[in-house]
Coordinates of C-alpha atoms and ligand atoms in Angstrom, one line a residue:
M131 CA 44.4 142.4 -25.8
K132 CA 42.6 144.7 -28.2
R133 CA 42.7 148.6 -28.0
K134 CA 39.4 150.1 -27.0
T135 CA 37.9 151.9 -29.9
S136 CA 35.3 153.8 -28.0
K137 CA 36.0 157.5 -27.5
E138 CA 34.2 157.4 -24.1
R139 CA 37.2 156.4 -21.9
T140 CA 36.3 157.9 -18.5
L141 CA 36.8 155.4 -15.8
T142 CA 33.7 154.8 -13.7
D143 CA 32.7 152.6 -10.8
G144 CA 30.4 149.7 -11.3
F145 CA 27.4 152.0 -11.3
G146 CA 28.8 154.5 -13.9
K147 CA 30.0 157.2 -11.5
P148 CA 33.3 158.8 -12.8
V149 CA 36.4 157.9 -10.8
E150 CA 38.8 160.8 -10.2
D151 CA 41.9 158.8 -9.2
D152 CA 42.6 155.0 -9.5
Q153 CA 46.2 155.0 -8.2
N154 CA 46.0 156.7 -4.7
S155 CA 43.7 155.6 -1.9
V156 CA 42.2 158.2 0.3
T157 CA 44.4 158.6 3.3
A158 CA 44.6 160.9 6.4
G159 CA 47.7 162.8 5.6
R160 CA 50.4 161.8 3.1
S161 CA 51.3 158.5 4.8
G162 CA 48.4 158.2 7.2
P163 CA 45.9 155.3 7.4
V164 CA 43.4 154.7 4.7
L165 CA 39.9 156.0 5.3
V166 CA 37.0 153.6 5.1
Q167 CA 35.0 156.2 3.2
D168 CA 37.2 155.5 0.1
I169 CA 34.2 153.7 -1.4
H170 CA 36.0 153.2 -4.7
L171 CA 38.9 151.4 -3.0
I172 CA 36.5 149.2 -1.0
E173 CA 34.4 148.3 -4.0
K174 CA 37.4 147.5 -6.1
L175 CA 38.9 145.2 -3.4
A176 CA 35.5 143.6 -2.6
H177 CA 34.9 142.7 -6.2
F178 CA 38.4 141.4 -6.6
D179 CA 37.8 139.2 -3.5
R180 CA 35.0 137.6 -5.4
E181 CA 36.5 137.1 -8.8
R182 CA 36.9 133.3 -8.6
I183 CA 33.9 131.1 -9.1
P184 CA 34.1 127.3 -8.4
E185 CA 36.1 125.6 -11.1
R186 CA 34.5 122.8 -12.9
V187 CA 34.9 119.6 -10.9
V188 CA 35.9 117.9 -14.2
H189 CA 36.9 119.6 -17.5
A190 CA 38.3 122.6 -15.6
K191 CA 41.0 123.5 -18.2
G192 CA 39.6 124.4 -21.6
A193 CA 39.4 126.6 -24.6
G194 CA 36.5 127.5 -26.9
A195 CA 35.5 129.1 -30.2
Y196 CA 32.5 129.9 -32.3
G197 CA 31.6 128.7 -35.7
H198 CA 28.9 127.0 -37.6
F199 CA 27.5 123.5 -38.4
E200 CA 26.3 122.8 -41.9
V201 CA 24.0 119.9 -42.9
T202 CA 25.5 117.9 -45.9
A203 CA 23.0 115.0 -46.1
D204 CA 19.3 114.5 -45.8
V205 CA 18.5 113.0 -42.4
T206 CA 14.8 114.0 -42.2
K207 CA 14.0 110.3 -42.4
Y208 CA 15.6 109.8 -39.0
T209 CA 15.0 113.1 -37.1
K210 CA 12.6 116.0 -37.2
A211 CA 15.2 118.3 -35.6
K212 CA 14.8 121.5 -37.6
F213 CA 18.4 122.5 -37.6
L214 CA 19.0 119.2 -39.5
N215 CA 16.1 119.4 -41.9
K216 CA 17.8 120.8 -45.0
V217 CA 21.0 120.2 -46.8
G218 CA 23.0 123.4 -46.7
K219 CA 21.4 124.7 -43.6
R220 CA 23.8 126.4 -41.2
T221 CA 23.5 126.7 -37.4
E222 CA 25.8 128.8 -35.2
V223 CA 27.8 126.8 -32.7
F224 CA 30.1 127.3 -29.7
A225 CA 32.6 124.6 -29.0
R226 CA 34.7 124.0 -25.9
F227 CA 37.6 121.6 -25.7
S228 CA 39.2 120.6 -22.4
T229 CA 41.2 118.1 -20.4
V230 CA 39.3 116.2 -17.7
G231 CA 41.1 115.6 -14.5
G232 CA 43.5 118.5 -14.2
E233 CA 42.8 121.7 -12.4
K234 CA 42.2 125.0 -14.2
G235 CA 46.0 125.7 -14.3
S236 CA 47.1 122.3 -15.4
A237 CA 48.9 121.5 -18.6
D238 CA 47.0 121.0 -21.9
S239 CA 49.3 118.1 -22.8
E240 CA 48.4 115.9 -19.8
R241 CA 47.5 112.3 -20.6
D242 CA 43.7 112.5 -20.3
P243 CA 40.6 112.2 -22.5
R244 CA 39.7 115.5 -24.0
G245 CA 36.3 117.0 -23.6
F246 CA 34.6 117.9 -26.9
A247 CA 31.4 119.9 -26.3
V248 CA 29.4 121.7 -29.0
K249 CA 26.4 124.0 -28.4
F250 CA 24.2 124.3 -31.4
Y251 CA 22.1 127.6 -31.3
T252 CA 19.2 126.1 -33.2
E253 CA 15.8 127.7 -34.0
E254 CA 14.2 125.3 -31.5
G255 CA 16.6 126.2 -28.7
N256 CA 20.0 125.0 -27.8
Y257 CA 21.1 121.5 -28.5
D258 CA 24.4 120.5 -26.7
M259 CA 26.6 117.6 -27.8
V260 CA 28.8 117.0 -24.7
G261 CA 31.3 114.4 -25.8
N262 CA 34.9 113.4 -25.6
N263 CA 37.7 112.7 -28.1
T264 CA 37.2 109.0 -27.4
P265 CA 34.2 106.9 -28.5
V266 CA 34.0 105.0 -25.2
F267 CA 34.2 105.7 -21.5
F268 CA 35.8 104.1 -18.3
I269 CA 32.5 103.2 -16.6
R270 CA 29.1 102.4 -17.8
D271 CA 27.0 103.6 -14.8
A272 CA 26.9 107.1 -13.4
I273 CA 26.8 105.7 -9.8
K274 CA 30.6 105.1 -10.2
F275 CA 31.5 108.5 -11.6
P276 CA 32.3 110.4 -8.4
D277 CA 34.6 107.6 -7.2
F278 CA 36.3 107.3 -10.6
I279 CA 37.0 111.0 -10.7
H280 CA 38.3 111.0 -7.2
T281 CA 40.9 108.4 -8.3
Q282 CA 42.1 110.7 -11.1
K283 CA 42.5 113.7 -8.8
R284 CA 44.7 114.1 -5.7
N285 CA 45.3 111.8 -2.8
P286 CA 43.3 113.2 0.2
A287 CA 46.3 113.0 2.5
T288 CA 49.2 114.1 0.3
N289 CA 47.4 116.2 -2.2
L290 CA 49.5 114.5 -4.9
K291 CA 48.4 112.5 -7.9
D292 CA 48.5 108.9 -6.9
P293 CA 49.2 105.9 -9.2
N294 CA 47.8 103.6 -6.5
M295 CA 44.4 105.3 -6.5
F296 CA 44.4 105.5 -10.2
W297 CA 45.3 101.8 -11.0
D298 CA 43.5 100.4 -7.9
F299 CA 40.1 101.7 -9.1
L300 CA 40.7 100.8 -12.8
S301 CA 41.9 97.2 -12.0
L302 CA 38.8 96.8 -9.8
T303 CA 36.7 98.0 -12.7
P304 CA 37.4 95.8 -15.7
E305 CA 34.9 97.6 -17.9
S306 CA 37.5 100.4 -18.1
I307 CA 40.0 98.4 -20.1
H308 CA 38.9 99.6 -23.5
Q309 CA 39.1 103.3 -22.6
V310 CA 42.4 102.7 -20.7
T311 CA 43.8 101.2 -23.8
I312 CA 42.8 104.3 -25.8
L313 CA 44.0 106.7 -23.0
F314 CA 47.5 105.2 -22.9
S315 CA 47.9 105.1 -26.6
D316 CA 49.1 108.3 -28.2
R317 CA 45.5 109.4 -28.6
G318 CA 45.7 110.2 -24.9
T319 CA 48.0 113.1 -25.7
P320 CA 46.5 114.8 -28.8
A321 CA 48.8 117.3 -30.6
T322 CA 46.2 120.0 -30.3
F323 CA 42.5 120.4 -29.9
R324 CA 42.3 120.8 -33.7
H325 CA 43.9 117.4 -34.4
M326 CA 41.5 115.2 -32.6
N327 CA 38.1 113.7 -33.2
G328 CA 35.0 114.2 -31.1
Y329 CA 32.4 111.5 -30.3
T330 CA 29.0 111.6 -28.6
S331 CA 30.3 108.3 -27.1
H332 CA 26.7 107.7 -25.8
T333 CA 24.0 106.4 -28.0
Y334 CA 21.1 108.9 -28.4
K335 CA 17.7 108.7 -29.9
W336 CA 16.6 110.4 -33.0
Y337 CA 12.9 110.5 -33.9
N338 CA 11.1 111.7 -37.0
D339 CA 7.8 113.4 -37.8
K340 CA 6.0 110.1 -37.9
G341 CA 7.1 109.2 -34.4
E342 CA 9.5 106.5 -35.5
H343 CA 12.8 106.4 -33.7
Y344 CA 16.4 105.4 -34.4
W345 CA 19.5 105.0 -32.2
I346 CA 22.5 107.1 -33.2
K347 CA 26.0 107.9 -32.4
L348 CA 27.8 111.0 -33.8
H349 CA 31.5 111.2 -34.7
F350 CA 33.2 114.5 -35.4
K351 CA 36.2 113.6 -37.6
T352 CA 39.0 116.2 -37.7
E353 CA 39.7 117.5 -41.2
Q354 CA 43.2 118.6 -39.9
G355 CA 44.0 114.8 -39.5
I356 CA 44.7 113.0 -36.3
E357 CA 48.0 114.1 -34.8
N358 CA 49.2 113.0 -31.4
M359 CA 52.2 113.5 -29.2
T360 CA 54.3 110.7 -27.9
G361 CA 54.6 110.4 -24.1
E362 CA 58.0 112.1 -24.2
E363 CA 56.8 114.9 -26.4
A364 CA 53.8 115.5 -24.1
D365 CA 56.1 115.6 -21.1
E366 CA 58.3 118.1 -22.8
M367 CA 55.4 120.2 -24.0
R368 CA 54.2 120.5 -20.4
K369 CA 57.5 122.2 -19.5
V370 CA 57.8 124.3 -22.7
D371 CA 54.1 125.5 -22.9
P372 CA 51.5 124.2 -20.6
D373 CA 48.8 126.1 -22.6
H374 CA 49.9 124.9 -26.0
A375 CA 46.5 123.6 -27.1
T376 CA 44.6 126.8 -25.9
R377 CA 47.2 128.9 -27.7
D378 CA 47.0 126.8 -30.9
L379 CA 43.2 127.1 -31.2
H380 CA 43.2 130.8 -30.7
A381 CA 46.2 131.5 -32.9
S382 CA 44.9 129.3 -35.7
I383 CA 41.6 131.1 -35.8
E384 CA 43.3 134.5 -35.6
R385 CA 45.4 133.8 -38.6
G386 CA 42.4 132.6 -40.6
V387 CA 43.1 128.9 -40.5
F388 CA 39.7 127.6 -39.4
P389 CA 39.6 124.1 -37.9
S390 CA 36.8 121.9 -39.2
W391 CA 35.3 118.5 -38.6
R392 CA 33.3 116.2 -40.8
V393 CA 30.3 115.0 -38.8
E394 CA 29.3 111.3 -39.3
A395 CA 26.4 109.4 -37.8
Q396 CA 26.0 105.7 -37.0
I397 CA 22.3 104.9 -37.1
M398 CA 20.7 101.7 -35.8
T399 CA 17.1 100.7 -36.1
P400 CA 15.3 99.7 -32.9
E401 CA 14.9 96.1 -34.3
D402 CA 18.6 95.8 -34.9
A403 CA 19.3 97.2 -31.4
E404 CA 16.9 94.6 -29.9
N405 CA 18.9 91.8 -31.5
Y406 CA 22.4 93.2 -31.3
R407 CA 25.1 90.9 -30.0
F408 CA 25.9 93.3 -27.1
D409 CA 24.1 96.1 -25.3
P410 CA 24.1 99.0 -27.8
F411 CA 23.7 101.5 -25.0
D412 CA 26.9 100.3 -23.2
I413 CA 29.3 103.3 -23.4
T414 CA 32.3 101.1 -22.8
K415 CA 31.8 99.8 -26.4
V416 CA 31.8 101.2 -29.9
W417 CA 29.5 100.0 -32.6
P418 CA 32.0 98.5 -35.0
H419 CA 32.0 100.3 -38.3
G420 CA 31.5 97.0 -40.1
D421 CA 28.2 96.5 -38.3
V422 CA 27.0 100.1 -38.5
P423 CA 28.8 102.0 -41.2
P424 CA 29.0 105.8 -40.4
I425 CA 27.4 108.2 -42.9
T426 CA 28.5 111.8 -43.3
I427 CA 25.8 114.2 -42.3
G428 CA 27.5 117.6 -41.9
R429 CA 30.5 119.7 -41.3
M430 CA 31.6 121.9 -38.4
V431 CA 33.9 124.9 -38.8
L432 CA 35.2 127.1 -36.0
N433 CA 36.0 130.6 -37.2
R434 CA 35.7 133.1 -34.4
N435 CA 37.5 133.5 -31.1
P436 CA 35.6 134.7 -28.1
D437 CA 36.3 138.3 -27.0
N438 CA 36.5 137.5 -23.3
Y439 CA 37.6 134.2 -21.9
F440 CA 35.8 134.3 -18.6
A441 CA 32.5 135.6 -20.0
E442 CA 32.3 133.2 -22.9
V443 CA 34.4 130.2 -22.2
E444 CA 34.5 129.9 -18.4
Q445 CA 30.9 130.7 -18.1
S446 CA 29.8 128.5 -21.0
A447 CA 27.6 125.7 -19.6
F448 CA 26.9 122.6 -21.6
S449 CA 24.5 119.8 -20.7
P450 CA 23.7 116.5 -22.4
A451 CA 20.2 117.1 -21.3
N452 CA 19.8 120.1 -23.7
F453 CA 17.9 118.4 -26.5
V454 CA 15.7 119.8 -29.2
P455 CA 12.6 118.1 -30.7
G456 CA 13.8 115.1 -32.8
I457 CA 16.7 114.2 -30.4
A458 CA 16.3 112.5 -27.0
A459 CA 18.2 110.3 -24.5
S460 CA 18.9 106.6 -24.7
P461 CA 18.8 104.3 -21.7
D462 CA 22.6 104.4 -21.4
K463 CA 23.1 104.4 -17.6
L464 CA 26.0 106.9 -17.7
L465 CA 24.0 109.3 -19.8
Q466 CA 21.0 109.0 -17.5
G467 CA 23.2 110.3 -14.6
R468 CA 24.7 113.0 -16.7
L469 CA 21.2 114.3 -17.7
F470 CA 20.9 115.3 -14.0
S471 CA 24.4 116.3 -13.2
Y472 CA 25.3 119.0 -15.7
H473 CA 22.5 121.4 -15.0
D474 CA 23.0 120.8 -11.3
T475 CA 26.7 121.5 -11.4
H476 CA 26.2 124.7 -13.4
R477 CA 23.7 125.9 -10.8
H478 CA 26.4 125.4 -8.2
R479 CA 29.2 127.0 -10.3
L480 CA 27.3 129.8 -12.0
G481 CA 24.0 130.3 -10.2
A482 CA 20.4 129.5 -10.7
N483 CA 20.1 131.9 -13.6
Y484 CA 23.1 130.6 -15.6
H485 CA 20.9 130.2 -18.6
L486 CA 20.8 134.1 -18.8
I487 CA 24.6 134.4 -19.4
P488 CA 24.9 135.4 -23.0
V489 CA 26.9 132.4 -24.2
N490 CA 24.3 130.1 -22.8
Q491 CA 21.2 131.9 -24.1
P492 CA 19.5 130.6 -27.2
K493 CA 20.4 132.6 -30.3
G494 CA 18.1 131.0 -32.9
T495 CA 14.9 131.6 -30.8
L496 CA 13.7 133.2 -27.6
A497 CA 13.4 131.5 -24.2
N498 CA 9.8 131.8 -23.0
H499 CA 8.9 130.3 -19.7
Y500 CA 7.7 130.8 -16.1
M501 CA 10.9 130.5 -14.2
R502 CA 11.3 133.7 -12.2
D503 CA 13.6 135.5 -9.8
G504 CA 16.6 133.9 -8.1
P505 CA 20.1 135.4 -7.8
M506 CA 21.5 137.5 -10.6
M507 CA 18.2 137.8 -12.5
T508 CA 19.7 139.9 -15.3
G509 CA 16.9 139.6 -17.9
D510 CA 13.5 141.3 -17.7
N511 CA 12.3 138.4 -15.5
G512 CA 9.2 138.0 -17.6
G513 CA 8.4 141.6 -17.3
A514 CA 4.7 142.3 -16.5
G515 CA 3.6 139.1 -18.1
P516 CA 2.0 136.2 -16.2
N517 CA 4.3 134.2 -13.9
Y518 CA 2.1 131.1 -13.6
Y519 CA 0.6 128.5 -15.9
P520 CA -2.1 128.0 -16.9
N521 CA -3.3 131.5 -17.3
T522 CA -5.6 133.6 -19.5
F523 CA -3.1 136.4 -20.0
N524 CA -1.6 135.1 -23.2
G525 CA 1.4 133.5 -21.5
P526 CA 3.5 130.9 -23.3
E527 CA 1.7 127.7 -24.1
P528 CA 3.3 124.2 -24.4
D529 CA 3.4 122.7 -27.9
I530 CA 2.4 119.1 -27.8
K531 CA 4.3 118.5 -31.1
A532 CA 7.6 119.3 -29.2
G533 CA 7.4 116.1 -27.1
E534 CA 9.3 112.9 -27.5
P535 CA 6.9 110.1 -28.7
A536 CA 5.8 107.8 -25.9
F537 CA 7.9 104.6 -25.5
D538 CA 7.6 101.4 -23.7
L539 CA 9.6 100.4 -20.6
Q540 CA 9.7 97.0 -19.0
G541 CA 11.6 94.9 -16.5
K542 CA 12.1 94.6 -12.8
A543 CA 13.2 97.7 -10.8
A544 CA 16.5 96.6 -9.2
R545 CA 20.2 97.4 -9.1
Q546 CA 20.9 95.3 -12.1
R547 CA 24.3 93.9 -12.7
H548 CA 25.8 94.0 -16.2
D549 CA 25.6 90.4 -17.3
H550 CA 28.3 90.1 -20.0
P551 CA 31.5 90.8 -17.9
N552 CA 33.7 88.9 -20.4
S553 CA 32.7 91.2 -23.2
D554 CA 34.6 94.0 -21.5
F555 CA 37.8 92.7 -23.1
I556 CA 36.9 92.1 -26.7
Q557 CA 37.0 95.6 -28.1
A558 CA 40.2 96.5 -26.2
G559 CA 41.7 93.4 -27.6
D560 CA 40.5 94.2 -31.1
L561 CA 42.0 97.7 -30.8
Y562 CA 45.3 96.3 -29.7
S563 CA 45.6 93.5 -32.2
K564 CA 43.7 94.7 -35.3
V565 CA 43.8 98.5 -35.3
M566 CA 47.0 99.6 -33.7
S567 CA 50.3 99.6 -35.6
D568 CA 53.5 98.2 -34.2
Q569 CA 54.5 101.7 -33.2
D570 CA 51.2 102.4 -31.5
R571 CA 51.6 99.2 -29.5
K572 CA 55.1 100.1 -28.5
H573 CA 54.1 103.5 -27.3
L574 CA 51.0 102.1 -25.5
I575 CA 53.2 99.7 -23.5
S576 CA 55.8 102.2 -22.6
N577 CA 53.1 104.8 -21.6
I578 CA 51.4 102.2 -19.3
V579 CA 54.7 101.0 -17.8
G580 CA 55.9 104.5 -17.1
H581 CA 52.7 105.5 -15.4
M582 CA 52.1 102.2 -13.5
S583 CA 55.6 101.8 -12.2
G584 CA 54.7 104.0 -9.2
A585 CA 51.8 101.7 -8.1
E586 CA 52.0 98.9 -5.5
E587 CA 53.1 95.5 -6.8
R588 CA 49.7 93.8 -6.1
I589 CA 47.9 96.4 -8.0
K590 CA 50.3 96.1 -11.0
Y591 CA 49.6 92.4 -11.0
R592 CA 45.8 92.8 -10.9
Q593 CA 45.8 95.4 -13.7
T594 CA 48.3 93.5 -15.9
A595 CA 46.0 90.4 -15.7
L596 CA 43.3 92.6 -17.3
F597 CA 45.7 93.6 -20.1
Y598 CA 46.4 89.9 -20.6
L599 CA 42.7 89.1 -20.8
A600 CA 42.3 91.8 -23.5
N601 CA 45.2 90.3 -25.5
A602 CA 47.9 87.9 -24.3
D603 CA 50.7 89.8 -26.1
Y604 CA 49.5 93.1 -24.5
G605 CA 49.6 91.5 -21.0
K606 CA 53.0 89.9 -21.6
R607 CA 54.6 93.1 -22.8
V608 CA 53.3 95.1 -19.8
A609 CA 54.4 92.4 -17.5
K610 CA 57.9 92.4 -19.0
G611 CA 58.1 96.2 -18.8
L612 CA 57.1 96.1 -15.1
K613 CA 59.3 93.1 -14.4
L614 CA 56.3 91.0 -13.2
D615 CA 56.3 87.2 -13.0
L616 CA 54.3 86.2 -16.2
K617 CA 53.2 82.9 -14.6
R618 CA 51.5 84.8 -11.8
V619 CA 49.9 87.3 -14.3
K620 CA 48.5 84.3 -16.3
E621 CA 47.3 82.7 -13.1
L622 CA 45.4 85.9 -12.1
A623 CA 44.0 86.2 -15.6
S624 CA 42.5 82.7 -15.4
M625 CA 40.5 83.6 -12.2
T626 CA 37.2 85.3 -12.0
Q627 CA 37.4 89.1 -11.2
E628 CA 36.2 88.3 -7.6
D629 CA 38.9 85.8 -7.0
R630 CA 41.5 88.0 -8.7
V631 CA 40.6 90.8 -6.3
K632 CA 40.8 88.4 -3.3
A633 CA 44.2 87.3 -4.4
T634 CA 45.6 90.8 -4.7
V635 CA 44.3 92.6 -1.6
Ligands
NDP998 P1 37.5 99.7 -37.9 O1 38.8 99.1 -38.4 O2 36.4 99.8 -38.8 O3 37.8 101.1 -37.2 C1 38.8 101.3 -36.4 C2 38.8 102.7 -36.0 O4 39.7 102.9 -34.9 C3 39.3 103.7 -37.0 O5 38.3 104.0 -38.0 C4 39.7 104.8 -36.2 O6 38.5 105.5 -35.8 C5 40.1 104.2 -34.9 N1 41.5 104.1 -34.6 C6 42.5 104.0 -35.5 N2 43.7 104.0 -34.9 C7 43.4 104.1 -33.6 C8 44.2 104.2 -32.4 N3 45.5 104.1 -32.4 N4 43.6 104.3 -31.2 C9 42.2 104.4 -31.1 N5 41.4 104.3 -32.2 C10 42.0 104.2 -33.4 O7 37.1 98.8 -36.7 P2 35.9 98.7 -35.7 O8 34.9 99.7 -36.0 O9 35.5 97.2 -35.8 O10 36.6 99.0 -34.3 C11 37.7 98.3 -33.9 C12 38.3 99.0 -32.8 O11 38.6 100.3 -33.2 C13 37.3 99.2 -31.6 O12 37.3 98.2 -30.7 C14 37.7 100.5 -31.0 O13 38.7 100.3 -30.0 C15 38.4 101.3 -32.2 N6 37.5 102.4 -32.6 C16 36.3 102.2 -33.2 C17 35.5 103.2 -33.5 C18 34.1 102.9 -34.0 O14 33.3 103.8 -33.8 N7 33.8 101.8 -34.5 C19 35.9 104.6 -33.3 C20 37.2 104.7 -32.7 C21 38.0 103.6 -32.4 P3 38.3 107.1 -36.0 O15 38.2 107.3 -37.5 O16 37.0 107.4 -35.3 O17 39.5 107.7 -35.4

């Protein structure tokens, strides 16, 4: 809390009228009932009654800070985005980090992916990178998202977190195995928001001045170094300080220790994407560094705390649909759903004019459009200017150069099934066998066993068969920890997913 510096300290109501007494309601006599004509009291209570807005359905608990992004490599060959067009160019950013499944009051140390969202206030409008601290995700199609999130929340009957819901869904969704393996490693409990990476996770399109396009993924690599908590440390932190990561980010910036991230890009040509050995738009997979080596393109530094949490962090609204010229969507099916959902949820949470809230307004340019009216229109609403297009009153005009180059689409419109189901296990297996240390594997197994022990036996078997398919040692060790019959796990692992489900209903 900072002391007010202004000399003008007279308390007023919301409309500026001085308030004579803020401690005693107007009553009839010393102890008599309160009079309804005490407008100040009524206004104060009525506003308090409306203080809460809907919390985010996901990513409810979070912290944020301002800073800048600086370009460190020439990428003009790949994108015409102006904020990326010169080495040394700086753009103001606002970043928000969060857990995903927990409510607004939940602990920062919960096992969960961490949201990693960055708003770039560019000269061509706001560009939002709305990613996570993991390079992959649990599902590859947005149609599964509401169901997936329900399983991470509370049981509708008991209002308790439920290991059966959690593992039932995941074991029925084998594409989740890669993300589950990251989530139950110590990367599922980062030490702080400063000590984790951020990833676009999705593939996006960059296009240049000539209209040529490239597919890209961005990685924000922490310059503080990756630091995680063990499962036990995270449990302990929940008791000691449920807000530890929020506190850490704020305190670090207050004492002048500014967190920073090196920003890397993986860039793939359309020809390479066409011939790639798996779907390069499948968010359950990374592009292995050996195939697509990351190049460093910039650096992000956070150096200013918000003055007011609700105004700037709670009301901040990010959307993966906020692109600037030079950046566009890919066909990633999860991304396509997110392009709709974020703006939509902000309209529900903050109102139709949420773009007018200062943290969400562009800072590098002016918004200039024909959207008018609606609740909480706090700007000039377009003033006396024209409110329709086309017009001959010098209203804003579209700029044809701002558009994404035309691209071809082909194929039959249908609910298409992913046709490489066995590929779900390869990268989870690689992570387990080639990337993790012995200690990482030990922690992974004990985190899984601890969490899954509350689930029904049949669900444990179904999920453990998936671990076995990713890597036999992985499956064996989970089976041992859960005291499952390994023969049965192997039998289930040898079946198709359909048969495995039938055998475990
Ligand atoms: P590499 O050996 O080139 O890269 C492995 C990467 O894994 C590291 O660079 C690091 O990425 C990340 N990593 C290291 N330890 C862990 C851990 N305990 N948990 C999760 N990630 C870790 O291999 P590939 O690129 O061929 O990928 C192999 C596997 O590594 C993948 O299947 C995937 O699971 C994982 N991975 C790959 C990433 C990629 O973009 N290629 C990114 C992250 C993980 P970082 O520096 O980003 O932390």
